Amino acid sequence: MSSSALFALIVSCLMWGTTGVVAAGMSADVSTFAIGSFTMGVGGIILAALTWPAVRKAVAIPEARWWVLLGGIGVVVYP
């Protein structure tokens, strides 16, 4: 594994693990739905920004289009 991939993995693990800690420290006026929506929205924007060039290359390959579509549906349906 390259050092940049390892760094990205560590950063994503840290961000994933701190969501509950931040949510626990927030005001009771903020619903869990709002916290989850914000987390998924920001994560989705970051994911789209970082992977867009790779997605464009993958979609250009006819055999890979279904896999990209299936992966996208999986990400949307996951929560």
PDB file of C-alpha atoms in Angstrom:
ATOM      1  CA  MET A   1       0.000   0.000   0.000  1.00  0.00           C
ATOM      2  CA  SER A   2       1.368   3.402  -0.925  1.00  0.00           C
ATOM      3  CA  SER A   3       2.015   5.968   1.769  1.00  0.00           C
ATOM      4  CA  SER A   4      -0.619   8.341   0.358  1.00  0.00           C
ATOM      5  CA  ALA A   5      -3.243   5.573   0.427  1.00  0.00           C
ATOM      6  CA  LEU A   6      -2.288   4.682   3.985  1.00  0.00           C
ATOM      7  CA  PHE A   7      -2.529   8.337   5.015  1.00  0.00           C
ATOM      8  CA  ALA A   8      -5.987   8.626   3.400  1.00  0.00           C
ATOM      9  CA  LEU A   9      -7.109   5.482   5.211  1.00  0.00           C
ATOM     10  CA  ILE A  10      -5.920   6.778   8.591  1.00  0.00           C
ATOM     11  CA  VAL A  11      -7.576  10.172   8.074  1.00  0.00           C
ATOM     12  CA  SER A  12     -10.872   8.550   7.066  1.00  0.00           C
ATOM     13  CA  CYS A  13     -10.760   6.259  10.108  1.00  0.00           C
ATOM     14  CA  LEU A  14     -10.161   9.224  12.391  1.00  0.00           C
ATOM     15  CA  MET A  15     -13.038  11.152  10.832  1.00  0.00           C
ATOM     16  CA  TRP A  16     -15.373   8.136  11.050  1.00  0.00           C
ATOM     17  CA  GLY A  17     -14.491   7.498  14.685  1.00  0.00           C
ATOM     18  CA  THR A  18     -15.010  11.070  15.853  1.00  0.00           C
ATOM     19  CA  THR A  19     -18.558  11.508  14.529  1.00  0.00           C
ATOM     20  CA  GLY A  20     -20.157   9.965  17.618  1.00  0.00           C
ATOM     21  CA  VAL A  21     -17.960  11.970  19.981  1.00  0.00           C
ATOM     22  CA  VAL A  22     -18.890  15.229  18.284  1.00  0.00           C
ATOM     23  CA  ALA A  23     -22.578  14.275  18.198  1.00  0.00           C
ATOM     24  CA  ALA A  24     -22.554  13.476  21.917  1.00  0.00           C
ATOM     25  CA  GLY A  25     -21.126  16.901  22.709  1.00  0.00           C
ATOM     26  CA  MET A  26     -23.678  18.812  20.646  1.00  0.00           C
ATOM     27  CA  SER A  27     -26.755  20.549  21.942  1.00  0.00           C
ATOM     28  CA  ALA A  28     -29.851  18.457  22.559  1.00  0.00           C
ATOM     29  CA  ASP A  29     -31.661  20.757  20.120  1.00  0.00           C
ATOM     30  CA  VAL A  30     -29.823  19.180  17.174  1.00  0.00           C
ATOM     31  CA  SER A  31     -31.505  15.969  16.048  1.00  0.00           C
ATOM     32  CA  THR A  32     -29.597  12.818  15.214  1.00  0.00           C
ATOM     33  CA  PHE A  33     -31.122  12.998  11.733  1.00  0.00           C
ATOM     34  CA  ALA A  34     -29.563  16.437  11.191  1.00  0.00           C
ATOM     35  CA  ILE A  35     -26.169  15.216  12.390  1.00  0.00           C
ATOM     36  CA  GLY A  36     -26.329  12.153  10.136  1.00  0.00           C
ATOM     37  CA  SER A  37     -27.488  14.201   7.165  1.00  0.00           C
ATOM     38  CA  PHE A  38     -24.674  16.686   7.620  1.00  0.00           C
ATOM     39  CA  THR A  39     -22.109  13.901   7.986  1.00  0.00           C
ATOM     40  CA  MET A  40     -23.312  12.050   4.884  1.00  0.00           C
ATOM     41  CA  GLY A  41     -23.613  15.271   2.883  1.00  0.00           C
ATOM     42  CA  VAL A  42     -20.134  16.535   3.670  1.00  0.00           C
ATOM     43  CA  GLY A  43     -18.681  13.060   3.208  1.00  0.00           C
ATOM     44  CA  GLY A  44     -20.430  12.721  -0.145  1.00  0.00           C
ATOM     45  CA  ILE A  45     -19.122  16.057  -1.359  1.00  0.00           C
ATOM     46  CA  ILE A  46     -15.566  15.178  -0.329  1.00  0.00           C
ATOM     47  CA  LEU A  47     -15.854  11.710  -1.893  1.00  0.00           C
ATOM     48  CA  ALA A  48     -17.211  13.123  -5.153  1.00  0.00           C
ATOM     49  CA  ALA A  49     -14.497  15.775  -5.333  1.00  0.00           C
ATOM     50  CA  LEU A  50     -11.671  13.326  -4.717  1.00  0.00           C
ATOM     51  CA  THR A  51     -12.890  10.496  -6.945  1.00  0.00           C
ATOM     52  CA  TRP A  52     -14.401  12.361  -9.901  1.00  0.00           C
ATOM     53  CA  PRO A  53     -11.363  11.936 -12.218  1.00  0.00           C
ATOM     54  CA  ALA A  54     -11.228   8.187 -11.526  1.00  0.00           C
ATOM     55  CA  VAL A  55     -14.984   7.826 -12.036  1.00  0.00           C
ATOM     56  CA  ARG A  56     -14.760   9.608 -15.396  1.00  0.00           C
ATOM     57  CA  LYS A  57     -11.992   7.239 -16.510  1.00  0.00           C
ATOM     58  CA  ALA A  58     -13.944   4.188 -15.345  1.00  0.00           C
ATOM     59  CA  VAL A  59     -17.150   5.280 -17.083  1.00  0.00           C
ATOM     60  CA  ALA A  60     -15.203   5.650 -20.331  1.00  0.00           C
ATOM     61  CA  ILE A  61     -14.627   1.871 -20.293  1.00  0.00           C
ATOM     62  CA  PRO A  62     -17.842   0.208 -21.537  1.00  0.00           C
ATOM     63  CA  GLU A  63     -17.327  -2.970 -19.487  1.00  0.00           C
ATOM     64  CA  ALA A  64     -16.939  -0.959 -16.278  1.00  0.00           C
ATOM     65  CA  ARG A  65     -20.051   1.199 -16.577  1.00  0.00           C
ATOM     66  CA  TRP A  66     -22.339  -1.300 -14.833  1.00  0.00           C
ATOM     67  CA  TRP A  67     -19.868  -1.703 -11.980  1.00  0.00           C
ATOM     68  CA  VAL A  68     -19.662   2.066 -11.520  1.00  0.00           C
ATOM     69  CA  LEU A  69     -23.459   2.319 -11.564  1.00  0.00           C
ATOM     70  CA  LEU A  70     -23.815  -0.572  -9.118  1.00  0.00           C
ATOM     71  CA  GLY A  71     -21.210   0.979  -6.799  1.00  0.00           C
ATOM     72  CA  GLY A  72     -22.957   4.349  -6.928  1.00  0.00           C
ATOM     73  CA  ILE A  73     -26.306   2.780  -6.077  1.00  0.00           C
ATOM     74  CA  GLY A  74     -24.678   0.920  -3.195  1.00  0.00           C
ATOM     75  CA  VAL A  75     -23.267   4.139  -1.763  1.00  0.00           C
ATOM     76  CA  VAL A  76     -26.633   5.903  -2.037  1.00  0.00           C
ATOM     77  CA  VAL A  77     -28.605   3.027  -0.473  1.00  0.00           C
ATOM     78  CA  TYR A  78     -26.096   2.283   2.327  1.00  0.00           C
ATOM     79  CA  PRO A  79     -27.376   4.626   5.073  1.00  0.00           C
TER      80      PRO A  79
END
